[in-house]
mmCIF file of C-alpha atoms in Angstrom:
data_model
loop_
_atom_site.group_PDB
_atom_site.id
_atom_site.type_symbol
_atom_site.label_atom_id
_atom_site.label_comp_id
_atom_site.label_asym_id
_atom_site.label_seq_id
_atom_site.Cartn_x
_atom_site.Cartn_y
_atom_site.Cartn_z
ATOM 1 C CA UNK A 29 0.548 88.801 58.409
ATOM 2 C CA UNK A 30 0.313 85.734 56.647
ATOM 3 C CA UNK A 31 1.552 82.357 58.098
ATOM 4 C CA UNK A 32 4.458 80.718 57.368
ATOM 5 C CA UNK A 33 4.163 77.289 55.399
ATOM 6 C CA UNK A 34 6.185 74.335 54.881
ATOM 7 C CA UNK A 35 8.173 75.987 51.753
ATOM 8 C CA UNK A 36 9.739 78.834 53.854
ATOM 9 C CA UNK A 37 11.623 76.303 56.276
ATOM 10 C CA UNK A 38 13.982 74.915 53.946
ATOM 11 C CA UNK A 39 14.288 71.519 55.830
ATOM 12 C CA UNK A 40 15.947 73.080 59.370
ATOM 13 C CA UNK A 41 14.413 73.159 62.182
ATOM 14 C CA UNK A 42 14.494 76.882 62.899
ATOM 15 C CA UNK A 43 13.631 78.091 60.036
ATOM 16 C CA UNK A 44 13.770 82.029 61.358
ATOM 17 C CA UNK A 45 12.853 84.315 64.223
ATOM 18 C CA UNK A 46 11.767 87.461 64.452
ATOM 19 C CA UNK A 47 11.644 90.460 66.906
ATOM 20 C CA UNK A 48 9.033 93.353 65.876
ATOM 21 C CA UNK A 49 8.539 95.650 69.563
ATOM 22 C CA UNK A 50 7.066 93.274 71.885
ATOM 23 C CA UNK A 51 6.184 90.722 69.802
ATOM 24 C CA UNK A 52 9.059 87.600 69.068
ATOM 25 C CA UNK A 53 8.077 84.760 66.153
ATOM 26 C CA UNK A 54 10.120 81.804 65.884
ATOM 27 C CA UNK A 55 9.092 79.586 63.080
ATOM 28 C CA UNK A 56 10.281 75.646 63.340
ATOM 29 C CA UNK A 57 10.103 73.088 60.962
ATOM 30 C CA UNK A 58 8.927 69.932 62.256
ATOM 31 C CA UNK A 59 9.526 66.513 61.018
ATOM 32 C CA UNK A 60 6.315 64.865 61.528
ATOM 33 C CA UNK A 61 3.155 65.743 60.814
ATOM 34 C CA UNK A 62 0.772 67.794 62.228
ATOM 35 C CA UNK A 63 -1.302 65.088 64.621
ATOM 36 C CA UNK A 64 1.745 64.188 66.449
ATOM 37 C CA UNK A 65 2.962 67.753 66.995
ATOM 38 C CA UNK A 66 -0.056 68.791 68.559
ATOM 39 C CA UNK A 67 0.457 65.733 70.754
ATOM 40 C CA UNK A 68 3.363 66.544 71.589
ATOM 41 C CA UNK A 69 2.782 70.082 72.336
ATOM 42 C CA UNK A 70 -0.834 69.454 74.559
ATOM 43 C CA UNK A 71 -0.905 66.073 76.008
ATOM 44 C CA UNK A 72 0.292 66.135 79.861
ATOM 45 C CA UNK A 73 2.737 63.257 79.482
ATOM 46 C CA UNK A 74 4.719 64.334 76.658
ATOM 47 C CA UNK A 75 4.951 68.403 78.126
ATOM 48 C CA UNK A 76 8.004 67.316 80.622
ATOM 49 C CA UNK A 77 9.994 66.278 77.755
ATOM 50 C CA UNK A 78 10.051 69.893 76.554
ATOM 51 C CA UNK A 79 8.398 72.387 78.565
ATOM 52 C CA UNK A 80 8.253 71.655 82.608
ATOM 53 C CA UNK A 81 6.336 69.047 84.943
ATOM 54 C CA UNK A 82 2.212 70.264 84.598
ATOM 55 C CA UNK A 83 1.000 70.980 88.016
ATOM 56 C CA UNK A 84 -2.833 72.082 86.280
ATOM 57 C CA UNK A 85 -3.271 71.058 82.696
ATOM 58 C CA UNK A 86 -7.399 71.768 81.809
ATOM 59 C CA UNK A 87 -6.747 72.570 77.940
ATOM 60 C CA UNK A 88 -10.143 73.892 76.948
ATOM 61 C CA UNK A 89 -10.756 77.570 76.520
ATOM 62 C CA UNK A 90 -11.163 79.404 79.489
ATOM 63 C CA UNK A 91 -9.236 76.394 81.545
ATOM 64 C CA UNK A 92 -5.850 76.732 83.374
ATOM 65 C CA UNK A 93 -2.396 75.370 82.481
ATOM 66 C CA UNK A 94 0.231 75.755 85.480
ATOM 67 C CA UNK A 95 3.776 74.465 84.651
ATOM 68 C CA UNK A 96 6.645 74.287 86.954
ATOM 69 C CA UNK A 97 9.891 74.878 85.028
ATOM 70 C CA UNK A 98 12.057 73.609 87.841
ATOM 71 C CA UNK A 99 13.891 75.744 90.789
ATOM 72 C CA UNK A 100 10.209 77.198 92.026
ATOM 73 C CA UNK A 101 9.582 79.329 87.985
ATOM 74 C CA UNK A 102 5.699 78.161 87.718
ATOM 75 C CA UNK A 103 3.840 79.537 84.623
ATOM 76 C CA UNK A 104 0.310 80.075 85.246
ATOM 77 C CA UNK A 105 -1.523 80.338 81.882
ATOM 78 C CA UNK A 106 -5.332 80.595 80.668
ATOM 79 C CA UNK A 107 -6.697 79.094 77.671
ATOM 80 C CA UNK A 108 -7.734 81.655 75.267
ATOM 81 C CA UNK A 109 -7.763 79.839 72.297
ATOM 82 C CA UNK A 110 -7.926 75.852 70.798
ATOM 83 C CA UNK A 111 -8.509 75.053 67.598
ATOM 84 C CA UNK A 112 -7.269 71.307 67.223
ATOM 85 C CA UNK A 113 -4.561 70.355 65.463
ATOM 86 C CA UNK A 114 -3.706 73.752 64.382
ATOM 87 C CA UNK A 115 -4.026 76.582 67.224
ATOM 88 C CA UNK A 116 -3.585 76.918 71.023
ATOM 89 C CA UNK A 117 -3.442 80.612 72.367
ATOM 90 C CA UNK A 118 -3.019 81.414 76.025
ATOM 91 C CA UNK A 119 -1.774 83.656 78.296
ATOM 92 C CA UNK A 120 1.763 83.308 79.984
ATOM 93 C CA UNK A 121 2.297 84.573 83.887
ATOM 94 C CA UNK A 122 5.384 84.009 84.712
ATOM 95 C CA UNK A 123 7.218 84.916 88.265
ATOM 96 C CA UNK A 124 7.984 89.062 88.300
ATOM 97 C CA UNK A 125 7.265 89.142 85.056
ATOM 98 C CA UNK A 126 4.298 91.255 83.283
ATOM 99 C CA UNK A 127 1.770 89.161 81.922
ATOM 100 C CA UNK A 128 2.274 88.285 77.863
ATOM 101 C CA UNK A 129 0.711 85.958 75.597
ATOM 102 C CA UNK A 130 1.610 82.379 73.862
ATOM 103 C CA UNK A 131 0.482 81.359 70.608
ATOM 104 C CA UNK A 132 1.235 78.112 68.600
ATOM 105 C CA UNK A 133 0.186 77.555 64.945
ATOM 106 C CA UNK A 134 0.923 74.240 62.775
ATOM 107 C CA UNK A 135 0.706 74.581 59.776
ATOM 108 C CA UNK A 136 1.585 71.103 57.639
ATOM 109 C CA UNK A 137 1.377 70.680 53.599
ATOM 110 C CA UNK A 138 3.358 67.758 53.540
ATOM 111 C CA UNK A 139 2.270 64.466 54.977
ATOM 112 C CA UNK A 140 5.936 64.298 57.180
ATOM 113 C CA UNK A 141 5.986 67.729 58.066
ATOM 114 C CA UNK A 142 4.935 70.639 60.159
ATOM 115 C CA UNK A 143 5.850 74.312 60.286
ATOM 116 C CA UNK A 144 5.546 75.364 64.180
ATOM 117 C CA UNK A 145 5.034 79.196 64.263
ATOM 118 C CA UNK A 146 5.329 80.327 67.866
ATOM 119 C CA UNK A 147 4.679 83.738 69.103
ATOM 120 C CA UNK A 148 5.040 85.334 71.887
ATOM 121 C CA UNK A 149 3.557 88.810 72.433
ATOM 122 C CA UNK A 150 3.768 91.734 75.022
ATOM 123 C CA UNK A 151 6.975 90.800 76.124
ATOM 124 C CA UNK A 152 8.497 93.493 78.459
ATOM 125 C CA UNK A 153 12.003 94.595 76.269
ATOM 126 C CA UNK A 154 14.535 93.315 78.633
ATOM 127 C CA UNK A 155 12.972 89.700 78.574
ATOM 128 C CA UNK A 156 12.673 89.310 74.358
ATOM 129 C CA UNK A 157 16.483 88.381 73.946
ATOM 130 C CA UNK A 158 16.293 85.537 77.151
ATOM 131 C CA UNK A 159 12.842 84.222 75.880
ATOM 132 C CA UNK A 160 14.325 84.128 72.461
ATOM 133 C CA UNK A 161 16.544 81.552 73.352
ATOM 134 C CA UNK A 162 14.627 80.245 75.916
ATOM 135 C CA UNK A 163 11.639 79.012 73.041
ATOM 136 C CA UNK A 164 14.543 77.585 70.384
ATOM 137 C CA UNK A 165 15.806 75.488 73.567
ATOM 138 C CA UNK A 166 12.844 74.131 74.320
ATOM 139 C CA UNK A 167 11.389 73.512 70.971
ATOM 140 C CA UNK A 168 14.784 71.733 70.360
ATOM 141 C CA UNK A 169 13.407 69.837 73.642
ATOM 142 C CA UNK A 170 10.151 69.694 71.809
ATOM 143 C CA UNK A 171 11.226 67.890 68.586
ATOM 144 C CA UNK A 172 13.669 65.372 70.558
ATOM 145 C CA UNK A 173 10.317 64.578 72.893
ATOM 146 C CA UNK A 174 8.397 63.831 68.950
ATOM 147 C CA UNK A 175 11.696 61.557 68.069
ATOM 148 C CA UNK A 176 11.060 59.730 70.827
ATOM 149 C CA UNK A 177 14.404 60.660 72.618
ATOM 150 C CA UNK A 178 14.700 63.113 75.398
ATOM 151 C CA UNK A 179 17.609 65.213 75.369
ATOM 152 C CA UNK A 180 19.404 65.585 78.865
ATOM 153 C CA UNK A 181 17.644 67.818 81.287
ATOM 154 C CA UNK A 182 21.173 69.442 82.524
ATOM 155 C CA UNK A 183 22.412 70.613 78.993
ATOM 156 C CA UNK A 184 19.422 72.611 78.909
ATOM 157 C CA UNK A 185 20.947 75.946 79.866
ATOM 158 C CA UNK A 186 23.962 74.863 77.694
ATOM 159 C CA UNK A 187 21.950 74.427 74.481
ATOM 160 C CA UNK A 188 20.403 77.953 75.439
ATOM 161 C CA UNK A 189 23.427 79.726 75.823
ATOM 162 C CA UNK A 190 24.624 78.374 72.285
ATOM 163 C CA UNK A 191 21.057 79.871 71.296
ATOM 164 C CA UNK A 192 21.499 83.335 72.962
ATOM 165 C CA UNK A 193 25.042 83.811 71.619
ATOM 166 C CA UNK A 194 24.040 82.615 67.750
ATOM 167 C CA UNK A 195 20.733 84.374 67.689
ATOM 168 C CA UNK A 196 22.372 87.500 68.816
ATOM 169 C CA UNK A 197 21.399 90.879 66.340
ATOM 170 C CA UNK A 198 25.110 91.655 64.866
#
């Protein structure tokens, strides 16, 4: 499957998401380039902004990122794959869940830019519609964290109900 790129976000954010079995895509559009969203998205002090507090953050293949999400949810994750600025793949254990896989890609063309193509695969049915609006909360997170603005930590779960309810299939 080829990559998205730049052209096929129109200038929104989420430019589209995608459910195919297991597997869900969201593509975002980004609006700064590709350095500073792979900042954003790997160094430690930037990752409560959007994601959760890092309670293990060794980002090199084969090392271990653990990430509490608040109320005792701790992701435990492996580094499978880093390919600065452009890739990180690694697993994602999450609390009674099965274990499934993260992948990032940035992609950038244009010099203010970056298309964010994040996929996450082997997710067990029941969980693809929750994690759907789980990722467009938090990459909403993740862009406000690149702005330099934080958006507040207790409209989370109302920005992701707004997300569950629009994304719905009709």
């Amino acid at each position: 499957m080829a990559r998205p790129t730049l052209t096929d976000t129109d200038g929104m954010p989420l430019s589209s998401w995608n459910r195919h079995g297991s597997t869900l895509t969201i593509v975002w559009g980004v609006t700064h380039d590709r350095d500073r969203a792979w900042r954003g998205l790997t160094d430690p002090s930037l990752v409560p902004r959007w994601l959760g507090e890092p309670l293990g953050w060794d980002l090199a293949v084969g090392g271990r990122v653990d990430v509490d999400h608040g109320s005792g949810a701790v992701s435990r994750s492996e580094v499978l794959r880093l390919e600065p600025p452009a890739l990180l793949e690694m697993t994602w254990d999450f609390p009674d869940e099965p274990r499934s896989r993260v992948r990032v890609d940035l992609v950038h063309d244009d010099p203010a830019r970056t298309c964010l193509t994040l996929e996450h695969v082997a997710l067990r049915d029941d969980l693809v519609d929750d994690y759907r609006a789980g990722w467009m909360t938090h990459l909403s997170y993740f862009e406000a964290a690149l702005d330099g603005t934080s958006l507040p930590r207790q409209q989370f779960w109302n920005l992701h109900a707004s997300f569950a309810a629009l994304s719905r299939p009709h």
